[in-house]
Structure formats: C-alpha cells, structure tokens
XYZ file of C-alpha atoms in Angstrom:
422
model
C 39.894 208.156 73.370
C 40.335 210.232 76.456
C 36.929 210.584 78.797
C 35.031 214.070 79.493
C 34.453 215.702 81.993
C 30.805 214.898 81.006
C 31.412 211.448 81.795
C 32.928 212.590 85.186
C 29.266 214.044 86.080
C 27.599 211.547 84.217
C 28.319 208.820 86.488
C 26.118 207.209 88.674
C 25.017 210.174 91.837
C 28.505 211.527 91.123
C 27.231 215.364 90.245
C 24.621 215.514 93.020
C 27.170 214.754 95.551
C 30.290 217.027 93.895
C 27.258 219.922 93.816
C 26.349 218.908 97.617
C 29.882 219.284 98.090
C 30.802 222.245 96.840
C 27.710 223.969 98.404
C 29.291 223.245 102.289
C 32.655 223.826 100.991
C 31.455 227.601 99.958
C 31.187 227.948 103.136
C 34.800 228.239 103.648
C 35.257 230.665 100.708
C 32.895 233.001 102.649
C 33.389 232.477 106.611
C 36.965 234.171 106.517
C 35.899 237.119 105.198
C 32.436 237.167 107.011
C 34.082 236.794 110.055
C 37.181 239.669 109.463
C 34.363 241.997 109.313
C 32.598 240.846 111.745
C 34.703 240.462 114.386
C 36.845 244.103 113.610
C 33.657 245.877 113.829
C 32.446 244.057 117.507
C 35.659 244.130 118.855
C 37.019 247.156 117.240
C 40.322 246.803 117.146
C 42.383 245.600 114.125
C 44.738 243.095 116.147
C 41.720 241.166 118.964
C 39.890 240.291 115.173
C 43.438 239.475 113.792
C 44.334 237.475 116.521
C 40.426 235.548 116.878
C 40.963 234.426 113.288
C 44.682 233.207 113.599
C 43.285 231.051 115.975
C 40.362 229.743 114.210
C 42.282 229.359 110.835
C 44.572 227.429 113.101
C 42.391 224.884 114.769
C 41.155 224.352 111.152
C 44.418 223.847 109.663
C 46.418 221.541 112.403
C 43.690 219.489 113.358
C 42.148 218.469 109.684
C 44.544 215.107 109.867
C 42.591 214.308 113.150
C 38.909 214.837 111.360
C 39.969 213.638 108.718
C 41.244 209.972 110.754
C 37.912 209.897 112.298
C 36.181 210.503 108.918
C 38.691 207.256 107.654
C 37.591 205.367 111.036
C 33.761 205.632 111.231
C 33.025 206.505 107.665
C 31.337 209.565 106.539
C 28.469 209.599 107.074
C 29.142 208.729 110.989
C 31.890 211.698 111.392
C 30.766 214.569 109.264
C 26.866 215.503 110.611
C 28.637 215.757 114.131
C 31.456 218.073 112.960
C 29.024 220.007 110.643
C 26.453 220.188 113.508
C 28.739 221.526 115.938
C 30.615 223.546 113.671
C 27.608 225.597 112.281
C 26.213 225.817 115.584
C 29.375 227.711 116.796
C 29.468 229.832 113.715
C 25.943 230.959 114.865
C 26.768 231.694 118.222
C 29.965 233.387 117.023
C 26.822 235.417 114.738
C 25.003 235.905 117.555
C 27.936 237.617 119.909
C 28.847 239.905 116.513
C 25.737 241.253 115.280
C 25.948 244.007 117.883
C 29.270 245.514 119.342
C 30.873 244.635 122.824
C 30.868 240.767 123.256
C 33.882 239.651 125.081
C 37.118 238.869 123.351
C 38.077 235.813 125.293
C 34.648 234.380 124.341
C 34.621 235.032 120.586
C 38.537 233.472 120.770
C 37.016 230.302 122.375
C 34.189 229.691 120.144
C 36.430 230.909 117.209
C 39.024 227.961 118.198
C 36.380 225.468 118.743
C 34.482 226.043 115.650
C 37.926 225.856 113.445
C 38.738 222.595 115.371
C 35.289 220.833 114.397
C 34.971 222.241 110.692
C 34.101 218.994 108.069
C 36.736 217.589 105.964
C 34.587 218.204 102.884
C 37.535 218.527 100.607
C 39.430 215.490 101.470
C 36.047 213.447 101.500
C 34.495 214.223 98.086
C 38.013 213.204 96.554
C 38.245 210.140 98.642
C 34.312 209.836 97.336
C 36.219 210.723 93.752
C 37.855 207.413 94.163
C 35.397 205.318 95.141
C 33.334 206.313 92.457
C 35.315 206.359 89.428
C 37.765 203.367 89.006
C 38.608 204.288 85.839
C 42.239 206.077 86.517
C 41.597 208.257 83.173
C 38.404 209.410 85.202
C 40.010 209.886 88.248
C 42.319 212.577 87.113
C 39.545 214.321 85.545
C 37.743 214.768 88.574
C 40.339 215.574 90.546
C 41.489 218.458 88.104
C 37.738 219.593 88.021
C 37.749 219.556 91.836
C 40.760 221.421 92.261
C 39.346 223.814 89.757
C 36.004 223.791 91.362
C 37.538 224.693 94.887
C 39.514 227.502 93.470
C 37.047 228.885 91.947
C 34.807 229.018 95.148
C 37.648 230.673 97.187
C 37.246 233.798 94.423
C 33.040 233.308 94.941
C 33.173 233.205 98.085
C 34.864 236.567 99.487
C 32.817 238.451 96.519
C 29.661 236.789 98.270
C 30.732 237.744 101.652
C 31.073 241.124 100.946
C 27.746 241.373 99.129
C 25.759 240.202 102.572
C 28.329 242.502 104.251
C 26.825 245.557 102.643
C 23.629 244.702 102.092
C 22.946 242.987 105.857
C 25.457 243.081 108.447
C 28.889 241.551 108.449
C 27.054 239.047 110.808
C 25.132 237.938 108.559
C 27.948 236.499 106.369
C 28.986 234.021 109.624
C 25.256 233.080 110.031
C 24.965 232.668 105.672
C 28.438 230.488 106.475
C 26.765 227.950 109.022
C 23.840 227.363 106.883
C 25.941 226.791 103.800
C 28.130 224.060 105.827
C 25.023 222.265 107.430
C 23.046 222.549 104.157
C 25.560 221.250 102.137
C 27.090 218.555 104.204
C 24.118 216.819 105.348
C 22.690 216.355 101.762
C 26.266 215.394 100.686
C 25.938 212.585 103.566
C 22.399 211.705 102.348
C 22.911 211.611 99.144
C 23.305 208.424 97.077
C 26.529 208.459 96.190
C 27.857 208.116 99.669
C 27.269 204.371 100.063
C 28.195 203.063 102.980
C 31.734 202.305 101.469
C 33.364 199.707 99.425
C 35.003 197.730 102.231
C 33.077 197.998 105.809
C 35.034 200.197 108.279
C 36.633 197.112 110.465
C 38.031 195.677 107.487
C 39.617 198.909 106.495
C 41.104 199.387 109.845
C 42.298 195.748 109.907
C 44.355 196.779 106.418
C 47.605 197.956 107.145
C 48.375 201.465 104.611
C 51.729 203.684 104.127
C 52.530 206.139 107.017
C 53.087 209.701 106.341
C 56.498 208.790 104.997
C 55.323 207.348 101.921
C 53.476 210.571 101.422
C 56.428 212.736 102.118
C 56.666 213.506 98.421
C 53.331 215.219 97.644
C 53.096 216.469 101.034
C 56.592 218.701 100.880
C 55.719 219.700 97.513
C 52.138 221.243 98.795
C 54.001 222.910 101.397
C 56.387 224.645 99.245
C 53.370 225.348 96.244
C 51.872 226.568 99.812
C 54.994 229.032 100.987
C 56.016 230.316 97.016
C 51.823 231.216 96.925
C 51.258 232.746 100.282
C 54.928 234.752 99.254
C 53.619 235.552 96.049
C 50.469 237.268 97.222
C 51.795 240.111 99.492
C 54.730 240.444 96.699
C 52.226 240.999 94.374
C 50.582 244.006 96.887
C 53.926 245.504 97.001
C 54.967 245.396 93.610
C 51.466 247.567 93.008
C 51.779 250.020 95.905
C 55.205 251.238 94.128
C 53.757 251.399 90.654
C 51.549 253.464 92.722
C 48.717 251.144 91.073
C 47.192 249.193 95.005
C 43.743 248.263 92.634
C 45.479 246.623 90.380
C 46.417 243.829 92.343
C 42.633 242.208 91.394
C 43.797 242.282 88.126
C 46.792 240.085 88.849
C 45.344 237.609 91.304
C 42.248 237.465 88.548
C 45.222 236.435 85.954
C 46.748 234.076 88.150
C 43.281 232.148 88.976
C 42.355 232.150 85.185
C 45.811 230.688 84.365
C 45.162 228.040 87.471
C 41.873 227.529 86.167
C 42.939 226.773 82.466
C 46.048 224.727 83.386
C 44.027 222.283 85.287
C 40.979 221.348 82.892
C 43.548 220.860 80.178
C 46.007 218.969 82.645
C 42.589 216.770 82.967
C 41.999 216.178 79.681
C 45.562 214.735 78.996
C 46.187 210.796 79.620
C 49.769 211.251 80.629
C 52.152 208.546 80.726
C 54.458 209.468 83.125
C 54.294 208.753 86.819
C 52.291 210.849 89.201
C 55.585 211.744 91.200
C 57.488 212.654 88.214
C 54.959 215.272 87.043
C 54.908 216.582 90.216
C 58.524 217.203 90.369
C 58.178 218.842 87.083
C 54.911 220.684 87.839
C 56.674 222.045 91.292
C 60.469 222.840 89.043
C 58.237 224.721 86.088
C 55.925 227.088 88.889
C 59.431 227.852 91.266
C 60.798 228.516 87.551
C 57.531 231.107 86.287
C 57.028 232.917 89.977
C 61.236 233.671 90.018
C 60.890 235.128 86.349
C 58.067 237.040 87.594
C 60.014 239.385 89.376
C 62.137 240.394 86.357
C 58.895 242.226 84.597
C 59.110 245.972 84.162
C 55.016 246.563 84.665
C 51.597 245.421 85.682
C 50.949 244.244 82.944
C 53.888 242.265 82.601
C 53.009 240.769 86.118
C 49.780 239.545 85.079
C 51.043 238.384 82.145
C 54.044 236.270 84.953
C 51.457 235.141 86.844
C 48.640 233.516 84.309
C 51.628 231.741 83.010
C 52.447 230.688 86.283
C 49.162 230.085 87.275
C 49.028 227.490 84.806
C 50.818 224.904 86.933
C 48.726 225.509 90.109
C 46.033 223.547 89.988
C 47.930 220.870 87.877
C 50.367 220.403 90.791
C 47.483 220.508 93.727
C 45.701 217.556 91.432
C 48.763 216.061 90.917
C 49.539 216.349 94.538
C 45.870 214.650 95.739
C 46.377 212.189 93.156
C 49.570 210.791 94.458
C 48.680 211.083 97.901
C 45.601 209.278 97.257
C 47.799 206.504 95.192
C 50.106 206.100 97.792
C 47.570 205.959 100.756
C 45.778 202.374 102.306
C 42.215 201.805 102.258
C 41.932 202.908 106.405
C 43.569 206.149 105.372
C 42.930 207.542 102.140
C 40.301 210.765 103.841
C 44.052 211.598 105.907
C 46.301 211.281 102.918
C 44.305 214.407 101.360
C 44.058 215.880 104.799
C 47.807 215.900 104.606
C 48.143 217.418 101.765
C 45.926 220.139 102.303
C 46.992 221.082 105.444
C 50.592 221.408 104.012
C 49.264 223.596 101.333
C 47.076 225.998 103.876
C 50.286 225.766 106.490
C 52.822 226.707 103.948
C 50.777 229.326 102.529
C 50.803 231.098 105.924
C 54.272 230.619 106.233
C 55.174 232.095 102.777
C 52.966 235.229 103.411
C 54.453 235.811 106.588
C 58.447 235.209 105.423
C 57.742 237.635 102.040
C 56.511 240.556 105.064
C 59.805 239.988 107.148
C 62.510 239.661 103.518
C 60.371 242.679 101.918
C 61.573 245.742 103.175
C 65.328 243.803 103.158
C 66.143 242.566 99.552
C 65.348 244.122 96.114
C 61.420 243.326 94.839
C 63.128 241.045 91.909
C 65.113 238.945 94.775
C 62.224 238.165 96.661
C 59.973 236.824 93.435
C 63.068 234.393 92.940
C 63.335 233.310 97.088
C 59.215 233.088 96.223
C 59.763 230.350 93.429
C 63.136 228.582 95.165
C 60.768 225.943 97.736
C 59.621 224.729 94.955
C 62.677 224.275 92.385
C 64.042 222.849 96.130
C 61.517 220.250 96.539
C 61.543 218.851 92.982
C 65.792 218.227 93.811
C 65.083 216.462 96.939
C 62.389 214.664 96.045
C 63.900 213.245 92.769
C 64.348 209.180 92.918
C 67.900 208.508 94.292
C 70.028 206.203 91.431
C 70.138 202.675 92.224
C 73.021 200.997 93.232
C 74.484 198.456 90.322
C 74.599 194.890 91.776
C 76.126 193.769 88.694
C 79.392 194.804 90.027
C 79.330 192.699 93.376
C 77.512 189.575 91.746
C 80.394 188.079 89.204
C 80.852 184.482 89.672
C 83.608 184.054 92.122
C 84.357 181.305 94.005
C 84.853 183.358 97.155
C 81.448 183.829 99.268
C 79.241 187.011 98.496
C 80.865 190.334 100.208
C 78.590 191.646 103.039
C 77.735 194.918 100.710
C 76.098 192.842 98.519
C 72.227 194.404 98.246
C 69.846 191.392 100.034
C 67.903 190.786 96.655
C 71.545 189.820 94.947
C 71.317 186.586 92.878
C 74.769 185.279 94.029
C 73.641 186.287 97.615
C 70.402 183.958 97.371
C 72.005 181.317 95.037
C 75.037 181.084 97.842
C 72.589 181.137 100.896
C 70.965 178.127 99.078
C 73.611 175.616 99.296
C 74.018 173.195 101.694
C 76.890 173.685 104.254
C-alpha cells in the first residue's frame, strides 16, 4: 500500500520544519510585488522600478548555485542565519528608502542587487531536508509533490497578500512584512529539530566525490524549457484576452492553470510509479509542450482555461520529477546545488520565455506562438532520450584473429584476449 501524505507530516519534526519553511519562503511570494509598488511609487517612473527589480530578481536567480554550495559546504544551519540576516536587513533598508518618495536610484539598485544576491536557499534546503528525512523513496516523492504544490501555491498567496498590506499600509510595508517573514521563518527552520546537524559531518561530505552538472544536464534542460514554454505562456495568455476584449479574465486562466498544477501533483504523489525518474520526465516535458501547443487552437476563454488546467496538470509533476532526479543524481557534498540548479533553470527560462513571446507576438499568428510556447519542451524530451546502445555481439564472434580496435572496452573477447599470455 502506497504512503499518505499524512505519513509525510507525520514523521519525526518533518511538519514543523516544512511549516518553518514555507513561512520564509512566503516571503518570496510577496517581496516582488511589495517591492514593484514600492519602488514605482518612490522613484516614479515605470522603467528606474523596472530596472531595480531586474537586478534584484537577477542576483537572486544567478547566484542561488553559489548559496546554495555554501549551504552544501558548511551545512545549514552555518549558511542560512547569515544570508537571512543580511538579506532581511537589506529588505528593511530598501523599506526604509521607499516609505517616502525621492531616495536615490543608484542606492535602491545597490541594496536591491545585494539583497537578491544574499536571499536563503530555502527551497533547495527543505528538499535536501526532504531527503534526509524520509528514506523511504515512496515518501520521498510524496513530499516532494506536496512541496512543489506547497510552493506554488504560496506564489498565488503571496501577491494577493502583498497587495492587501499595499492598500491597507503602504506599499512599504509589504518589503518590511517580506524581511520579517524570511528572518522569522528561516531561523526557526534552522532551530528546529529536524535540522540535525546532518547525516554525514560536513568534511566527510566534501571528501565524497558527486556528479558534476553534467550528470544533471537532463532535469536541468528540461526546467529550463518547462521555464521558457511558462514564462511564454503567461504574456500569451494576456494577449489572447486583450483581443477577446476580456484583460480580467486572464485570473481566470492562470487560476485554471494553478488548480490543474495543483491537482496533477498530489495525484502524481500518490502514484508508486515504476518507471525511471528520467523517463517520466521526458514524458511529463513531451505531454505539457503537447497541451500548451493545442492551447492555441481554442476558439474562447473558456476554451483556454479549459487548455490550460489540462496543461497545468503536468506542471508540478514535471518540477517534482525534475527535483527528484536532480536530487538522485547528485553526491552527498552537493545535493542543496543540484536543486539550486534546477531552480535557477526554471526561474531563468521563465524570464527568457516571457521575454521571446513579447518580441514573436506582434510577428506570427496567436495559434503559432502557443505551439513555439510548447516546442522547448517536446525539444528537450528528443534530446534528452537515452541514445541506443551499440550491439557488441556483432564484433565479439569467436575468431581466431585478435579483437578489432572498435571493439567497446567491456567486450568479452576483448578481456578474454587481453588475458592470455603473449
């Protein structure tokens, strides 16, 4: 019989942590928002707030592999109070400067950098955490589904939140509500019982050797491209409701799309698959590229939302999937950075897709673009399929002449020939 998610959160300090967890992670489901606002109305102009959160989205984005390496280095509860500390002590200052209109814009761009670059791994960690925890690889899966859920989930939260402290208080307020929730949340995370020291002692870890980012090529390129067909998806979605003259009802489809995500991934939990990690990936990433092309086909609205909770059904299977394998595939000194990875494929490619829908737009028909949208990912899943092997059958018949050169090394009339005596 399959495990619950009960018994996920029944183990041993396993929901006091994931709730510590997800409390600092809100934090990034609000600060985005908080700071949009906050920044357009000090600076007051559209592109000097633009531009200040490029770059702090940035700094968080290409430099998670780095916290996440010293996270994998020192251990947790080492790395993270520092980066939390600094990080929410930025985000105050950065409150501070915004509360009232005029602060300089080279300032807020400098603190705005330097608070993205120290922001806590708090993803990566609670699923490396996920691991330690659970050894059960039924269990595993579980969590990760629920966490991928969970995060999803806080990302729709989170912006609703902002807004509320936005209208009520000050957009300020939101930065200043973000630091708290990051300091809060990570320190009791760190604290907390759960994080033990760790399993092996950090020496030991970096004395054993694990795969470099090439053996995590495969659910790193597929995050990128779930990234780009996502980030493309979004604005198509925006543009396919400003010419049904219908701009609100774009909640309506993203709301579709996070409820399919949110479905597909408790049941993907709940299933004890038997094939590989990387093969459901590749089928995860061909069935999405498959549902977002379709999409574009629909007459309607409602048809869209209708495309995209079936599409959204494969989201947060292939992000588990995708943390699963990387986590599989990574050594014990680098498990945090294997999820780093992964993420920061996801976040980069997401950019990337928002920003390539905006330039093919205005260029190709609406139903063209939906199908560019879904092509990453049918892409990925072809190059990331398992090349045949060669046949050594063919080259290893007896023969009394020695063993041809193409021989594969592992050939048994290679190593039966290099065994006799000259």
């Amino acid at each position: 019989m399959s495990p619950s998610y009960v018994a996920v959160l029944s183990h041993p300090g396993a929901a006091r942590a994931f709730g510590f967890a997800l409390l600092g992670r809100l934090s990034y489901g609000t600060v985005f928002l908080s700071l949009t606002l906050a920044l357009t109305a000090t600076a007051g102009s559209y592109a000097l707030a633009g531009g200040v959160l490029a770059l702090f989205g940035l700094a968080v984005s290409v430099l998670s592999p780095v916290r996440a390496w010293l996270v994998d280095r020192y251990g947790p509860r080492r790395a993270l109070p520092p980066m939390a500390g600094l990080y929410a002590a930025l985000l105050g200052c950065l409150a501070v400067l915004t509360w009232q209109p005029g602060a300089p814009w080279w300032l807020l761009a400098v603190l705005a950098a330097a608070a993205g670059g120290c922001s806590p791994p708090l993803g990566p960690v609670m699923r490396t955490l996920w691991s330690d925890l659970l050894g059960d690889q039924r269990l595993l899966q579980r969590a990760y589904s629920l966490d991928t859920v969970a995060e999803e989930l806080l990302y729709i939260a989170g912006p609703l939140l902002a807004g509320l402290v936005a209208v009520v208080v000050d957009p300020a307020a939101g930065v200043a509500m973000s630091a708290c929730l990051v300091a809060t949340g990570t320190f009791a995370l760190v604290t907390s019982p759960a994080m033990r020291p760790g399993a092996a002692p950090a020496a030991a870890r970096r004395r054993e050797r694990g795969p470099g980012v090439r053996a995590l090529f495969t659910p790193v390129v597929v995050a990128a491209a779930l990234g780009l067909c996502l980030g493309a998806l979004t604005l198509l979605v925006v543009v396919f409701a400003q010419r049904q003259q219908q701009p609100a009802a774009v909640a309506w489809v993203e709301a579709a799309l996070s409820a399919g995500s949110a479905a597909g991934g408790l049941a993907y939990g709940a299933i004890a698959w038997r094939a590989s990690g990387a093969v459901r990936l590749r089928l995860l990433a061909a069935a999405l590229g498959l549902a977002v092309a379709a999409a574009g086909a629909v007459p309607n609205l409602a048809g869209l939302a209708g495309a995209a909770a079936v599409a959204g059904l494969f989201v947060a299977p292939a992000l588990t999937t995708a943390y699963l394998l990387a986590d599989e595939l990574a050594g014990p000194r680098n498990r945090t950075q294997a999820g780093a990875w992964v993420n920061t494929a996801f976040h980069a490619g997401n950019s990337l897709g928002t920003a390539g829908a905006g330039l093919v737009v205005e260029r190709l028909p609406l139903e063209w673009c939906f199908a560019l949208a879904g092509a990453p990912l049918l892409l990925v899943a072809i190059i990331t399929s398992p090349r045949p092997r060669r046949d050594v059958t063919a080259c290893c018949r007896p023969s009394p002449l020695p063993a041809p050169s193409s021989c594969p090394p592992r050939c048994p009339a290679r190593a039966r020939r290099a065994r006799r005596p000259a």
